[in-house]
Short mmCIF file of C-alpha atoms in Angstrom, two decimals:
data_model
loop_
_atom_site.label_atom_id
_atom_site.label_comp_id
_atom_site.label_asym_id
_atom_site.label_seq_id
_atom_site.Cartn_x
_atom_site.Cartn_y
_atom_site.Cartn_z
CA MET A 1 -0.02 -14.07 -15.22
CA LYS A 2 1.41 -12.34 -18.22
CA GLY A 3 2.70 -8.84 -18.20
CA GLY A 4 4.27 -7.33 -15.11
CA LEU A 5 6.32 -8.71 -12.29
CA MET A 6 4.32 -11.13 -10.13
CA LYS A 7 5.28 -12.07 -6.60
CA LEU A 8 3.76 -14.07 -3.76
CA VAL A 9 3.75 -12.17 -0.46
CA HIS A 10 2.97 -13.53 3.02
CA ILE A 11 1.17 -10.76 4.94
CA LYS A 12 2.57 -11.10 8.46
CA ASN A 13 1.56 -7.83 10.10
CA PRO A 14 -1.88 -6.21 10.19
CA ASN A 15 -1.15 -3.06 8.18
CA PHE A 16 -4.30 -0.93 7.83
CA GLU A 17 -3.78 -0.04 4.15
CA VAL A 18 -3.11 -3.65 3.14
CA MET A 19 -6.08 -4.92 5.17
CA LYS A 20 -8.32 -2.28 3.60
CA LYS A 21 -7.18 -3.36 0.12
CA ILE A 22 -7.91 -7.04 0.95
CA VAL A 23 -11.45 -6.12 2.03
CA GLU A 24 -11.95 -4.08 -1.17
CA ILE A 25 -10.76 -6.97 -3.35
CA GLU A 26 -13.06 -9.42 -1.53
CA GLN A 27 -16.00 -7.05 -2.04
CA GLU A 28 -15.20 -6.61 -5.74
CA ALA A 29 -14.58 -10.32 -6.29
CA PHE A 30 -17.84 -11.34 -4.63
CA GLU A 31 -19.90 -8.41 -5.94
CA GLY A 32 -20.44 -6.78 -2.57
CA ALA A 33 -20.98 -10.07 -0.74
CA GLY A 34 -17.40 -10.66 0.41
CA ASN A 35 -17.19 -12.40 3.75
CA VAL A 36 -14.39 -10.37 5.35
CA ASP A 37 -14.12 -7.02 7.05
CA LEU A 38 -11.16 -5.33 8.73
CA TRP A 39 -11.63 -7.28 11.98
CA ILE A 40 -11.73 -10.64 10.22
CA VAL A 41 -8.71 -9.82 8.05
CA LYS A 42 -6.78 -8.76 11.16
CA ALA A 43 -7.64 -12.07 12.87
CA LEU A 44 -6.69 -14.06 9.77
CA ILE A 45 -3.30 -12.32 9.65
CA ARG A 46 -2.64 -12.74 13.40
CA TYR A 47 -4.00 -16.26 13.95
CA GLY A 48 -3.87 -17.73 10.49
CA MET A 49 -1.97 -16.97 7.31
CA VAL A 50 -2.75 -14.53 4.52
CA PHE A 51 -0.94 -14.53 1.19
CA VAL A 52 -1.37 -12.23 -1.78
CA ILE A 53 -0.12 -12.15 -5.31
CA GLU A 54 1.14 -8.74 -6.32
CA GLU A 55 1.61 -7.77 -9.92
CA ASP A 56 3.31 -4.44 -10.58
CA ASN A 57 2.95 -3.68 -6.84
CA LYS A 58 -0.84 -4.17 -6.98
CA ILE A 59 -2.62 -6.94 -5.03
CA VAL A 60 -4.54 -9.04 -7.57
CA CYS A 61 -5.21 -12.34 -5.74
CA ILE A 62 -5.62 -13.29 -2.07
CA VAL A 63 -5.78 -16.53 -0.12
CA GLU A 64 -6.60 -16.67 3.59
CA TYR A 65 -6.07 -19.59 5.96
CA MET A 66 -7.18 -19.81 9.60
CA GLN A 67 -5.47 -21.99 12.17
CA ILE A 68 -7.50 -24.63 13.96
CA PHE A 69 -7.23 -23.89 17.67
CA ASN A 70 -4.39 -25.73 19.43
CA LYS A 71 -3.40 -27.73 16.33
CA LYS A 72 -0.84 -27.49 13.57
CA SER A 73 -3.69 -27.45 11.09
CA LEU A 74 -5.36 -24.79 8.99
CA PHE A 75 -8.46 -24.47 6.89
CA LEU A 76 -8.77 -22.35 3.80
CA TYR A 77 -11.00 -19.44 4.73
CA GLY A 78 -11.17 -17.69 1.37
CA ILE A 79 -9.64 -16.98 -1.98
CA SER A 80 -10.31 -13.98 -4.21
CA THR A 81 -9.02 -12.70 -7.52
CA LEU A 82 -9.81 -9.32 -9.03
CA LYS A 83 -12.17 -9.77 -11.98
CA LYS A 84 -9.70 -8.24 -14.42
CA TYR A 85 -7.14 -10.94 -13.48
CA ARG A 86 -9.41 -14.01 -13.51
CA HIS A 87 -8.93 -17.00 -15.83
CA LYS A 88 -5.19 -16.38 -15.94
CA GLY A 89 -4.00 -18.96 -13.41
CA TYR A 90 -3.62 -16.76 -10.32
CA ALA A 91 -5.91 -18.85 -8.07
CA ASN A 92 -4.22 -22.10 -9.07
CA HIS A 93 -0.79 -20.55 -8.57
CA ILE A 94 -1.51 -19.11 -5.13
CA LEU A 95 -3.10 -22.37 -3.93
CA ASN A 96 -0.23 -24.52 -5.22
CA GLU A 97 2.49 -22.26 -3.83
CA THR A 98 0.89 -21.72 -0.44
CA GLU A 99 0.23 -25.45 0.00
CA LYS A 100 3.99 -25.99 -0.49
CA ILE A 101 4.72 -23.31 2.12
CA LEU A 102 2.28 -24.88 4.60
CA LYS A 103 3.82 -28.32 4.10
CA ASN A 104 7.33 -26.89 4.63
CA LEU A 105 6.09 -25.41 7.92
CA SER A 106 4.63 -28.82 8.89
CA LEU A 107 1.11 -27.40 8.85
CA ASN A 108 -1.77 -29.53 7.64
CA LEU A 109 -4.43 -28.11 5.38
CA ASN A 110 -7.53 -29.87 6.66
CA SER A 111 -10.51 -28.37 4.92
CA TYR A 112 -11.88 -25.85 2.51
CA PHE A 113 -15.03 -23.80 3.04
CA LEU A 114 -16.61 -22.62 -0.20
CA SER A 115 -19.43 -20.22 -0.87
CA LYS A 116 -22.52 -21.90 -2.35
CA SER A 117 -22.75 -19.17 -4.98
CA LYS A 118 -19.32 -20.11 -6.34
CA VAL A 119 -19.59 -23.92 -6.12
CA ASP A 120 -18.90 -24.89 -9.73
CA LYS A 121 -15.90 -22.61 -10.22
CA SER A 122 -14.50 -23.42 -6.77
CA GLN A 123 -14.87 -27.17 -7.27
CA ASN A 124 -13.08 -26.93 -10.61
CA ILE A 125 -10.15 -25.03 -9.10
CA PHE A 126 -9.77 -27.38 -6.13
CA ASN A 127 -10.16 -30.48 -8.30
CA GLN A 128 -7.40 -29.21 -10.61
CA VAL A 129 -5.07 -28.54 -7.70
CA SER A 130 -5.75 -31.90 -6.03
CA GLY A 131 -5.97 -34.01 -9.19
CA ASN A 132 -9.72 -34.64 -8.84
CA LYS A 133 -9.22 -36.40 -5.50
CA THR A 134 -11.47 -34.10 -3.51
CA LYS A 135 -14.81 -34.56 -1.87
CA PHE A 136 -17.16 -31.70 -1.10
CA LEU A 137 -19.62 -31.86 1.76
CA ILE A 138 -22.65 -29.69 1.19
CA PHE A 139 -24.17 -27.95 4.19
CA GLU A 140 -27.08 -25.57 4.25
CA PHE A 141 -24.88 -22.47 4.10
CA ASP A 142 -21.42 -23.67 3.16
CA ILE A 143 -19.56 -26.38 1.37
CA MET A 144 -16.66 -28.02 3.09
CA LEU A 145 -13.92 -30.13 1.57
CA THR A 146 -11.77 -32.13 3.92
CA ASN A 147 -8.38 -33.64 3.15
CA SER A 148 -9.10 -36.70 5.29
CA GLU A 149 -11.98 -37.49 2.98
CA LYS A 150 -9.74 -37.07 -0.05
CA SER A 151 -7.62 -39.99 1.08
CA ASN A 152 -10.75 -42.11 1.65
CA GLN A 153 -11.73 -41.59 -1.99
CA GLU A 154 -8.52 -43.16 -3.27
CA SER A 155 -9.91 -46.70 -3.20
#
């Protein structure tokens, strides 16, 4: 996070150019296996929350949350950082700052879904943010971390 001016931006309207850039970053970050397209990004913006970190007016990191139907709860859908900007604290920063925003809006962050191919790195990031009080549930295709299980671990 050195260098240019960095700012956290909440994407509130489905702007085609911004959505296209989010899809491109996901594809680059996950080497062509990103799990979003324009339709998914549009739904995440409309029915969830999407935040980006911009540095020198360029999107370098993204976090996407989706609302749980009829509840004041969200789950983390995805997080991506451009390769050139990795290992510089962007993912930790965007997670920490957006969790504060969600709490201020009285929204609960209930769970995290993580790609199996990124388990070790993802677990490290989430454990750092939560102070190693997280539990990951491994499913055949995804990994899910739930906040309710975090509190059960504190015994």
